[in-house]
Structures are given as C-alpha cells and as structure tokens.
Amino acid sequence: MPGFDLRELGFTSELADNLEPGLVPGRVAAAHRAAFDVWTETGSVRSRLPGRLMHEGVDVGVGDWVGLRDGLIRTVLPRRSAIQRTAAGLTTTAQTLAANVDVAFVVSSLGPDLEPRRIERYLLTIWESGAQPEIVLTKADRLDDPWSMVAEVEAVAVGVPVHVVSALTGEGCDALRARIADGTTAVLLGSSGVGKSTLVNRWIGNEVMETRETREDDDEGRHTTTHRQLLVLPGGGLVIDTPGLRELQLWDVGSAALDATFSDVEELAADCRFGDCTHKHEPGCAVLAAIDEGTLPFERLHSWRKLQGELLAIAMRHDALLRKEEVRKWKLRAREGRARTRLR
Ligand SMILES: Nc1nc2c(ncn2[C@@H]2O[C@H](COP(=O)(O)OP(=O)(O)OP(=O)(O)O)[C@@H](O)[C@H]2O)c(=O)[nH]1
Ligand SMILES: [Mg+2]
Ligand SMILES: [Zn+2]
C-alpha cells in the first residue's frame, strides 16, 4: 500500500504543532463497527481506540486527524468542524458523522420524496458544525420541470446555494465538483438512494462506491453504502460519502445555528413591536403579518417553533448528562485517591 501525501489530505502546520512528539499523524478515512482506516505517510492502517479512550467515550469521526502509536489512536487533534448527531439508540451521546469538513452537501432527489422539513434539520446540524452548507437536488432528468420544486427548497434554504444536478445527463455535476477546492473536504449527506455515491463515482470516473436502486420492500438492505468513506478526487480535494440516514437525530444545536437556519423568520422578528414577541397573537407582530401577506409560509414558523422545542429538550438532557458526568469523574477521583492512600 503506497503512502499518502498528508498535505494533499489537508494536513496543516497548525495540526502538526498540536501533535505530541512520537505520535504518527493520520487522517481517519473510514469508520467500521469497531475499527478505523487511518491514512498515514506510510499507507493505510487499520486502527482502533485503546480501551481507556473507548471507555471515556472518545468520539472519532471520518475526517478526523489523529495521532497513532503502536497502531492505536492515542489522540484526536482539534477539529475545525464536526457534523454531529445524537447517536442511534443512545440519546445522550453525540456521534460525529464527519469531521474537518469545509463544505457539506445536503443531497435530496427531485421527486415525490423531496421533503423541505428534512432539509431544515440538515441545515441546522451543518450550521452548528462550522462547515458551509450547500443543497444538492439530484435526478433532475426525472422531471420535465423541476423548477417549482427547486423554488420550494429555496424557500427553506435562506442564504444557502442550491445546485440542481443529474448524474444521468451530467447536468450540473462538474460545477458541483468545482465547489471542492484543492486541499478542502466535502461531505455528502442525505437519505438513502438519493444518488450520493453515484455523484462520487462520476467525479472519480470509476465505480469506487457501490450504487443501487433503493428497494422499498427490503427494509434492512436499504442502504447501499454501508460505512462512511473518505475519497481523494482526481485534481485535488476530498469527499466523504456516507450511508443514507433515515432520520437525522439532532444533537445539541446552539441558537446561532437556529438563527442561521431561520434567518428569514429572525429578520422579520426584529420588526415586531414587542421585543419578547412570541409571534402567536401579539399586536404589531411582523412575523404573523408576513404570513398573512403570504411572504412567509406558515410552515416555516411552525417548524421553527417545533425545532426550538426539540432543541430545548436535547439541551436539557445534555445539561443533565454533563452534571452526571462531573459527579462520576469526582467519584472516580475520590476512589483513586483512596486507592493510592492504601498503597502507601
Ligand atoms: N435518473 C437518475 N437516477 C439516478 C441519478 N443519480 C443516481 N441515480 C440512481 O439512484 C439510485 C441510487 O443511487 P446511489 O448513488 O446508490 O444512492 P446513495 O445516495 O448513495 O444511497 P445510499 O448509499 O444507500 O445512501 C441508483 O440506481 C442510481 O443509478 C440521477 O441523476 N438520475
Ligand atoms: Mg451510497
Ligand atoms: Zn412577532
């Protein structure tokens, strides 16, 4: 296995400065059940977390820069962005879907499955992550006139570029590829079957990722891509392909990301007569006025409220968890202290 040029993978002197001497730098290229493929100067290494770090719940994502010793991941270097969701089945743990990503493509296919509400959840998650969101609408070839559907998406994608592509005809594919500059990393996120891997294959010019028609009757085998995978694009730049998510479970998202996702509502709210307007019944409410005038779809206000509620519940759960974690560490320290006393 030939080695990798770390600079091409996006390694910087800043990352190098953060690496303890003696550790081998590498970038996590794939996440399997309990193992990771890490790309280093000497080749790809199948690695894992040592038991202690696993026990501490250290979260490693594809795209992370790590330090290896004896083939094990000893440290995760500071991230410039991290796309996180609530881990499946564990409501109090974050899982990093992709790390150190510059641009995150939210991929949906044009057709009956298009769901603006789902796109809002992705945008929230990406605004929180530190990466730049962009929307990709695939399979444009399936519709005679995709533009009314595109407009529907543009209404929830305030300030976010929307790309329309077809991997079948090639429409928009090169322009999208050009968004991934040399040395930067993109990630493709979205439901199963929307055509994420098809795009990657087109950019690479090779069937590196398996693609398949989604089968409605086959619930277990719905995801064609089975693990997150980093890929190097010819001509520079990197892309992370991910398995489709059935539903994106939000993790702790701050108010800045909520404001960015709903900047249309926020802007209107600034003109409400009362500073603490709830946009429910107050006189002089600019949000309700916009809904009456038809310039703001009611669904936007509704989903803004709904997501606010959901995020509050997550934040409260997270807070309680942090407190519990503090207590646990304190008890552990106390116990270790006693053990040391006995040893003496
Ligand atoms: N008509 C049409 N079909 C497409 C297009 N892009 C992808 N497809 C088809 O859609 C199906 C699913 O594509 P994939 O690339 O496997 O989808 P995916 O998003 O990677 O799915 P998962 O890996 O399960 O998350 C395949 O049969 C593709 O041939 C397109 O632009 N037009
Ligand atoms: Mg795929
Ligand atoms: Zn108001």
Short mmCIF file of C-alpha atoms and ligand atoms in Angstrom, two decimals:
data_model
loop_
_atom_site.label_atom_id
_atom_site.label_comp_id
_atom_site.label_asym_id
_atom_site.label_seq_id
_atom_site.Cartn_x
_atom_site.Cartn_y
_atom_site.Cartn_z
CA MET A 1 0.00 0.00 0.00
CA PRO A 2 1.58 3.32 -1.04
CA GLY A 3 1.69 6.17 1.47
CA PHE A 4 -0.28 9.38 1.41
CA ASP A 5 0.86 12.96 0.95
CA LEU A 6 -0.61 14.43 4.13
CA ARG A 7 -0.72 17.95 2.64
CA GLU A 8 -2.99 16.65 -0.11
CA LEU A 9 -5.23 15.26 2.61
CA GLY A 10 -5.41 18.71 4.19
CA PHE A 11 -2.72 18.43 6.89
CA THR A 12 -1.55 21.86 8.11
CA SER A 13 1.36 23.13 10.18
CA GLU A 14 -1.18 24.09 12.83
CA LEU A 15 -2.28 20.45 13.13
CA ALA A 16 1.37 19.36 13.21
CA ASP A 17 2.01 21.80 16.09
CA ASN A 18 -0.79 20.14 18.05
CA LEU A 19 0.66 16.66 17.69
CA GLU A 20 2.61 15.27 20.63
CA PRO A 21 6.14 14.21 19.64
CA GLY A 22 6.36 10.49 18.92
CA LEU A 23 2.85 10.18 17.50
CA VAL A 24 2.29 9.38 13.83
CA PRO A 25 -0.22 11.73 12.17
CA GLY A 26 -3.01 10.32 10.02
CA ARG A 27 -6.49 11.08 8.78
CA VAL A 28 -9.43 8.79 9.52
CA ALA A 29 -10.64 7.63 6.11
CA ALA A 30 -13.26 5.07 7.08
CA ALA A 31 -15.22 4.10 10.17
CA HIS A 32 -16.21 0.46 10.56
CA ARG A 33 -18.01 -1.09 13.51
CA ALA A 34 -15.07 -1.04 15.89
CA ALA A 35 -12.17 -0.17 13.63
CA PHE A 36 -10.94 2.76 11.58
CA ASP A 37 -8.86 3.02 8.44
CA VAL A 38 -6.29 5.75 9.03
CA TRP A 39 -4.30 7.20 6.14
CA THR A 40 -0.69 7.98 7.02
CA GLU A 41 2.54 8.81 5.21
CA THR A 42 3.37 5.13 5.05
CA GLY A 43 -0.03 3.83 3.94
CA SER A 44 -3.47 2.93 5.26
CA VAL A 45 -3.51 1.50 8.80
CA ARG A 46 -6.40 -0.48 10.28
CA SER A 47 -6.60 1.03 13.75
CA ARG A 48 -8.82 1.35 16.80
CA LEU A 49 -9.13 3.22 20.06
CA PRO A 50 -7.35 1.76 23.07
CA GLY A 51 -9.76 0.53 25.75
CA ARG A 52 -9.27 3.52 28.02
CA LEU A 53 -10.22 6.09 25.37
CA MET A 54 -13.14 3.92 24.27
CA HIS A 55 -14.33 3.77 27.86
CA GLU A 56 -14.08 7.55 28.11
CA GLY A 57 -16.38 7.72 25.10
CA VAL A 58 -13.86 9.48 22.84
CA ASP A 59 -15.70 10.15 19.61
CA VAL A 60 -13.74 9.61 16.39
CA GLY A 61 -15.28 10.53 13.04
CA VAL A 62 -14.27 10.10 9.43
CA GLY A 63 -12.18 13.12 8.51
CA ASP A 64 -10.59 13.41 11.95
CA TRP A 65 -6.85 13.93 12.24
CA VAL A 66 -5.42 11.55 14.81
CA GLY A 67 -2.08 10.63 16.37
CA LEU A 68 -1.11 6.94 16.29
CA ARG A 69 1.32 4.95 18.38
CA ASP A 70 1.75 1.17 18.10
CA GLY A 71 -1.11 1.17 15.59
CA LEU A 72 -3.65 2.61 18.06
CA ILE A 73 -5.36 6.01 18.05
CA ARG A 74 -3.86 7.90 21.01
CA THR A 75 -5.28 11.35 20.37
CA VAL A 76 -7.78 13.20 18.20
CA LEU A 77 -6.43 16.57 17.03
CA PRO A 78 -8.57 19.73 17.38
CA ARG A 79 -11.26 19.86 14.71
CA ARG A 80 -12.09 22.76 12.50
CA SER A 81 -15.65 21.45 12.11
CA ALA A 82 -17.69 18.45 13.22
CA ILE A 83 -21.05 17.31 11.92
CA GLN A 84 -22.75 15.60 14.83
CA ARG A 85 -26.00 13.83 15.51
CA THR A 86 -27.40 12.05 18.53
CA ALA A 87 -26.01 8.52 18.41
CA ALA A 88 -28.61 5.94 17.44
CA GLY A 89 -30.09 4.27 20.49
CA LEU A 90 -28.06 6.43 22.90
CA THR A 91 -29.96 9.63 23.45
CA THR A 92 -27.18 11.25 25.46
CA THR A 93 -24.16 10.71 23.22
CA ALA A 94 -23.04 12.65 20.18
CA GLN A 95 -21.78 10.83 17.13
CA THR A 96 -19.57 12.60 14.63
CA LEU A 97 -20.67 11.86 11.08
CA ALA A 98 -17.80 13.81 9.54
CA ALA A 99 -15.00 15.98 10.89
CA ASN A 100 -12.82 18.74 9.43
CA VAL A 101 -15.25 19.31 6.61
CA ASP A 102 -15.32 22.60 4.69
CA VAL A 103 -18.48 22.19 2.68
CA ALA A 104 -21.41 19.89 3.46
CA PHE A 105 -23.75 18.96 0.63
CA VAL A 106 -27.31 18.17 1.70
CA VAL A 107 -28.43 15.81 -1.05
CA SER A 108 -32.10 15.20 -1.92
CA SER A 109 -33.60 13.80 -5.09
CA LEU A 110 -36.16 15.75 -7.07
CA GLY A 111 -39.41 13.84 -6.97
CA PRO A 112 -42.09 12.71 -4.53
CA ASP A 113 -39.57 12.04 -1.71
CA LEU A 114 -38.40 15.63 -1.54
CA GLU A 115 -39.02 16.91 1.98
CA PRO A 116 -38.20 20.55 2.84
CA ARG A 117 -38.66 19.84 6.59
CA ARG A 118 -35.91 17.23 6.42
CA ILE A 119 -33.60 19.72 4.71
CA GLU A 120 -34.12 22.17 7.60
CA ARG A 121 -32.81 19.55 10.07
CA TYR A 122 -29.68 19.04 7.98
CA LEU A 123 -29.10 22.78 7.70
CA LEU A 124 -29.38 23.20 11.48
CA THR A 125 -26.84 20.44 12.03
CA ILE A 126 -24.42 21.86 9.48
CA TRP A 127 -24.65 25.48 10.63
CA GLU A 128 -23.78 24.19 14.10
CA SER A 129 -20.83 22.17 12.76
CA GLY A 130 -18.74 25.01 11.41
CA ALA A 131 -18.91 23.69 7.82
CA GLN A 132 -20.60 25.59 4.99
CA PRO A 133 -23.92 24.04 3.89
CA GLU A 134 -24.96 23.75 0.24
CA ILE A 135 -28.01 21.97 -1.14
CA VAL A 136 -27.87 19.47 -3.98
CA LEU A 137 -31.01 18.35 -5.80
CA THR A 138 -30.35 15.24 -7.88
CA LYS A 139 -32.16 13.31 -10.61
CA ALA A 140 -33.23 16.47 -12.45
CA ASP A 141 -33.68 14.23 -15.51
CA ARG A 142 -36.75 12.64 -13.94
CA LEU A 143 -38.84 15.81 -14.12
CA ASP A 144 -39.90 17.86 -17.13
CA ASP A 145 -40.00 20.96 -14.99
CA PRO A 146 -38.05 20.73 -11.74
CA TRP A 147 -38.17 24.48 -11.06
CA SER A 148 -41.30 24.70 -8.90
CA MET A 149 -39.79 22.04 -6.67
CA VAL A 150 -36.47 23.89 -6.63
CA ALA A 151 -38.31 27.03 -5.53
CA GLU A 152 -39.86 25.10 -2.65
CA VAL A 153 -36.38 24.14 -1.48
CA GLU A 154 -35.03 27.65 -1.96
CA ALA A 155 -37.72 28.84 0.45
CA VAL A 156 -36.14 26.79 3.28
CA ALA A 157 -32.55 27.38 2.14
CA VAL A 158 -32.21 31.03 3.06
CA GLY A 159 -28.71 32.18 2.10
CA VAL A 160 -27.63 28.69 1.06
CA PRO A 161 -26.70 27.82 -2.56
CA VAL A 162 -28.96 25.28 -4.28
CA HIS A 163 -27.47 23.09 -7.03
CA VAL A 164 -29.57 21.11 -9.48
CA VAL A 165 -27.82 18.08 -10.98
CA SER A 166 -28.38 14.90 -12.92
CA ALA A 167 -25.80 12.16 -12.82
CA LEU A 168 -27.59 10.63 -15.80
CA THR A 169 -27.15 13.57 -18.18
CA GLY A 170 -24.21 15.12 -16.33
CA GLU A 171 -26.08 18.40 -15.81
CA GLY A 172 -24.50 20.44 -13.01
CA CYS A 173 -22.07 17.68 -11.96
CA ASP A 174 -18.85 19.47 -12.96
CA ALA A 175 -19.99 22.75 -11.44
CA LEU A 176 -20.68 20.94 -8.18
CA ARG A 177 -17.30 19.21 -8.29
CA ALA A 178 -15.68 22.62 -8.68
CA ARG A 179 -17.02 23.61 -5.24
CA ILE A 180 -14.48 21.25 -3.67
CA ALA A 181 -11.21 23.16 -3.84
CA ASP A 182 -7.79 21.55 -3.64
CA GLY A 183 -6.93 20.68 -0.03
CA THR A 184 -10.54 21.02 1.17
CA THR A 185 -13.02 18.35 2.22
CA ALA A 186 -16.68 17.97 1.31
CA VAL A 187 -19.24 15.54 2.69
CA LEU A 188 -22.38 14.19 1.07
CA LEU A 189 -25.31 13.78 3.46
CA GLY A 190 -28.88 12.70 2.78
CA SER A 191 -31.36 9.86 2.64
CA SER A 192 -30.61 6.52 1.07
CA GLY A 193 -30.98 6.28 -2.69
CA VAL A 194 -30.74 9.99 -3.49
CA GLY A 195 -27.60 9.41 -5.55
CA LYS A 196 -24.69 10.38 -3.29
CA SER A 197 -22.40 7.54 -4.35
CA THR A 198 -23.40 7.97 -7.99
CA LEU A 199 -22.06 11.54 -7.83
CA VAL A 200 -18.81 10.40 -6.21
CA ASN A 201 -18.29 7.76 -8.90
CA ARG A 202 -18.87 10.33 -11.58
CA TRP A 203 -16.29 12.67 -10.08
CA ILE A 204 -13.74 9.92 -9.70
CA GLY A 205 -14.55 8.45 -13.11
CA ASN A 206 -14.73 4.96 -11.69
CA GLU A 207 -17.20 2.77 -9.80
CA VAL A 208 -15.35 3.13 -6.50
CA MET A 209 -18.56 3.19 -4.49
CA GLU A 210 -21.33 0.66 -4.97
CA THR A 211 -24.64 2.17 -6.11
CA ARG A 212 -28.06 0.59 -6.34
CA GLU A 213 -31.73 1.33 -6.88
CA THR A 214 -33.42 1.61 -3.47
CA ARG A 215 -35.81 -1.27 -2.90
CA GLU A 216 -38.91 -0.27 -0.97
CA ASP A 217 -39.74 -3.84 0.05
CA ASP A 218 -36.34 -4.57 1.53
CA ASP A 219 -36.12 -2.60 4.74
CA GLU A 220 -32.85 -3.94 6.14
CA GLY A 221 -30.89 -3.71 2.94
CA ARG A 222 -31.95 -0.21 2.05
CA HIS A 223 -28.54 1.39 2.45
CA THR A 224 -26.19 0.65 -0.37
CA THR A 225 -23.27 2.49 1.19
CA THR A 226 -22.58 0.78 4.50
CA HIS A 227 -19.88 2.94 6.07
CA ARG A 228 -18.59 6.50 5.87
CA GLN A 229 -15.67 6.74 3.48
CA LEU A 230 -13.17 9.47 2.64
CA LEU A 231 -12.08 9.62 -1.02
CA VAL A 232 -9.44 11.61 -2.87
CA LEU A 233 -10.72 13.34 -6.01
CA PRO A 234 -8.56 13.49 -9.12
CA GLY A 235 -7.27 17.04 -9.45
CA GLY A 236 -7.35 17.69 -5.69
CA GLY A 237 -9.92 17.90 -2.94
CA LEU A 238 -11.57 15.22 -0.83
CA VAL A 239 -15.09 13.97 -0.37
CA ILE A 240 -16.72 11.85 2.34
CA ASP A 241 -19.51 9.55 1.13
CA THR A 242 -21.96 8.48 3.83
CA PRO A 243 -24.71 5.87 4.13
CA GLY A 244 -28.19 7.35 3.88
CA LEU A 245 -29.78 8.41 7.15
CA ARG A 246 -33.40 7.51 7.71
CA GLU A 247 -33.85 10.46 10.02
CA LEU A 248 -31.29 12.94 11.24
CA GLN A 249 -31.45 12.99 15.04
CA LEU A 250 -30.33 16.41 16.15
CA TRP A 251 -27.58 16.90 18.69
CA ASP A 252 -27.12 19.99 20.87
CA VAL A 253 -27.53 22.90 18.44
CA GLY A 254 -26.98 26.46 19.64
CA SER A 255 -29.16 29.49 18.97
CA ALA A 256 -26.73 30.90 16.38
CA ALA A 257 -27.29 27.87 14.14
CA LEU A 258 -31.05 28.14 14.65
CA ASP A 259 -30.88 31.81 13.69
CA ALA A 260 -28.84 30.99 10.57
CA THR A 261 -31.28 28.28 9.50
CA PHE A 262 -34.30 30.51 10.09
CA SER A 263 -32.77 33.87 9.20
CA ASP A 264 -35.97 34.79 7.30
CA VAL A 265 -38.07 34.43 10.48
CA GLU A 266 -35.37 36.10 12.59
CA GLU A 267 -35.21 39.10 10.30
CA LEU A 268 -38.96 39.58 10.44
CA ALA A 269 -38.98 39.13 14.22
CA ALA A 270 -36.66 42.12 14.56
CA ASP A 271 -39.57 44.30 13.37
CA CYS A 272 -42.14 43.00 15.87
CA ARG A 273 -43.49 45.71 18.17
CA PHE A 274 -42.54 43.80 21.33
CA GLY A 275 -39.01 42.58 21.91
CA ASP A 276 -40.28 39.38 23.53
CA CYS A 277 -42.94 38.73 20.88
CA THR A 278 -43.87 35.04 20.68
CA HIS A 279 -45.42 35.53 17.21
CA LYS A 280 -48.62 33.88 18.38
CA HIS A 281 -51.17 36.64 18.92
CA GLU A 282 -49.35 39.89 19.74
CA PRO A 283 -50.39 43.11 18.02
CA GLY A 284 -47.73 44.52 15.71
CA CYS A 285 -46.20 41.09 15.07
CA ALA A 286 -44.19 41.31 11.83
CA VAL A 287 -43.94 37.52 11.51
CA LEU A 288 -47.71 37.00 11.60
CA ALA A 289 -48.15 39.95 9.22
CA ALA A 290 -45.78 38.30 6.73
CA ILE A 291 -47.74 35.07 6.97
CA ASP A 292 -50.97 36.99 6.33
CA GLU A 293 -49.40 38.68 3.32
CA GLY A 294 -48.16 35.34 2.05
CA THR A 295 -44.48 36.33 2.05
CA LEU A 296 -43.60 33.80 4.78
CA PRO A 297 -45.06 30.28 4.54
CA PHE A 298 -46.81 29.32 7.78
CA GLU A 299 -44.87 26.02 7.76
CA ARG A 300 -41.65 27.97 8.32
CA LEU A 301 -42.92 29.46 11.58
CA HIS A 302 -44.39 26.12 12.59
CA SER A 303 -41.18 24.20 12.01
CA TRP A 304 -39.07 26.95 13.66
CA ARG A 305 -41.21 26.53 16.81
CA LYS A 306 -41.12 22.75 16.64
CA LEU A 307 -37.35 22.62 16.25
CA GLN A 308 -36.89 25.14 19.07
CA GLY A 309 -38.84 22.79 21.34
CA GLU A 310 -36.85 19.79 20.21
CA LEU A 311 -33.53 21.60 20.74
CA LEU A 312 -34.54 22.75 24.20
CA ALA A 313 -35.30 19.15 25.19
CA ILE A 314 -31.93 18.00 23.84
CA ALA A 315 -30.07 20.81 25.61
CA MET A 316 -31.73 19.93 28.91
CA ARG A 317 -30.87 16.27 28.53
CA HIS A 318 -27.31 17.23 27.63
CA ASP A 319 -27.01 19.53 30.67
CA ALA A 320 -28.22 16.81 32.99
CA LEU A 321 -25.73 14.43 31.41
CA LEU A 322 -22.82 16.83 31.88
CA ARG A 323 -23.70 17.22 35.54
CA LYS A 324 -23.88 13.45 35.95
CA GLU A 325 -20.52 13.10 34.20
CA GLU A 326 -18.96 15.62 36.60
CA VAL A 327 -20.24 13.61 39.57
CA ARG A 328 -18.93 10.39 38.05
CA LYS A 329 -15.45 11.85 37.50
CA TRP A 330 -15.43 13.28 41.01
CA LYS A 331 -16.33 9.89 42.49
CA LEU A 332 -13.69 8.19 40.33
CA ARG A 333 -11.05 10.65 41.52
CA ALA A 334 -12.11 10.13 45.12
CA ARG A 335 -11.86 6.37 44.71
CA GLU A 336 -8.44 6.60 43.04
CA GLY A 337 -7.31 8.88 45.85
CA ARG A 338 -8.33 6.27 48.42
CA ALA A 339 -6.61 3.51 46.45
CA ARG A 340 -3.37 5.48 46.40
CA THR A 341 -3.59 6.08 50.13
CA ARG A 342 -3.95 2.34 50.75
CA LEU A 343 -0.95 1.60 48.54
CA ARG A 344 1.26 3.82 50.65
N1 LIG B 1 -32.45 9.06 -13.05
C1 LIG B 1 -31.43 9.25 -12.22
N2 LIG B 1 -31.05 8.26 -11.40
C2 LIG B 1 -30.02 8.48 -10.56
C3 LIG B 1 -29.31 9.71 -10.53
N3 LIG B 1 -28.35 9.64 -9.60
C4 LIG B 1 -28.46 8.40 -9.06
N4 LIG B 1 -29.44 7.70 -9.63
C5 LIG B 1 -29.84 6.30 -9.31
O1 LIG B 1 -30.33 6.27 -7.98
C6 LIG B 1 -30.02 5.02 -7.36
C7 LIG B 1 -29.39 5.22 -6.01
O2 LIG B 1 -28.14 5.85 -6.16
P1 LIG B 1 -26.96 5.73 -5.09
O3 LIG B 1 -25.84 6.59 -5.61
O4 LIG B 1 -26.66 4.33 -4.77
O5 LIG B 1 -27.64 6.43 -3.81
P2 LIG B 1 -26.97 6.77 -2.39
O6 LIG B 1 -27.45 8.13 -2.02
O7 LIG B 1 -25.51 6.58 -2.45
O8 LIG B 1 -27.65 5.68 -1.43
P3 LIG B 1 -27.08 5.04 -0.06
O9 LIG B 1 -25.68 4.60 -0.31
O10 LIG B 1 -28.00 3.92 0.24
O11 LIG B 1 -27.17 6.13 0.97
C8 LIG B 1 -29.11 4.28 -8.36
O12 LIG B 1 -29.87 3.32 -9.03
C9 LIG B 1 -28.65 5.37 -9.30
O13 LIG B 1 -28.39 4.89 -10.59
C10 LIG B 1 -29.73 10.74 -11.45
O14 LIG B 1 -29.21 11.86 -11.50
N5 LIG B 1 -30.79 10.44 -12.27
MG MG B 2 -24.25 5.41 -1.38
ZN ZN B 3 -43.82 38.65 16.44
#
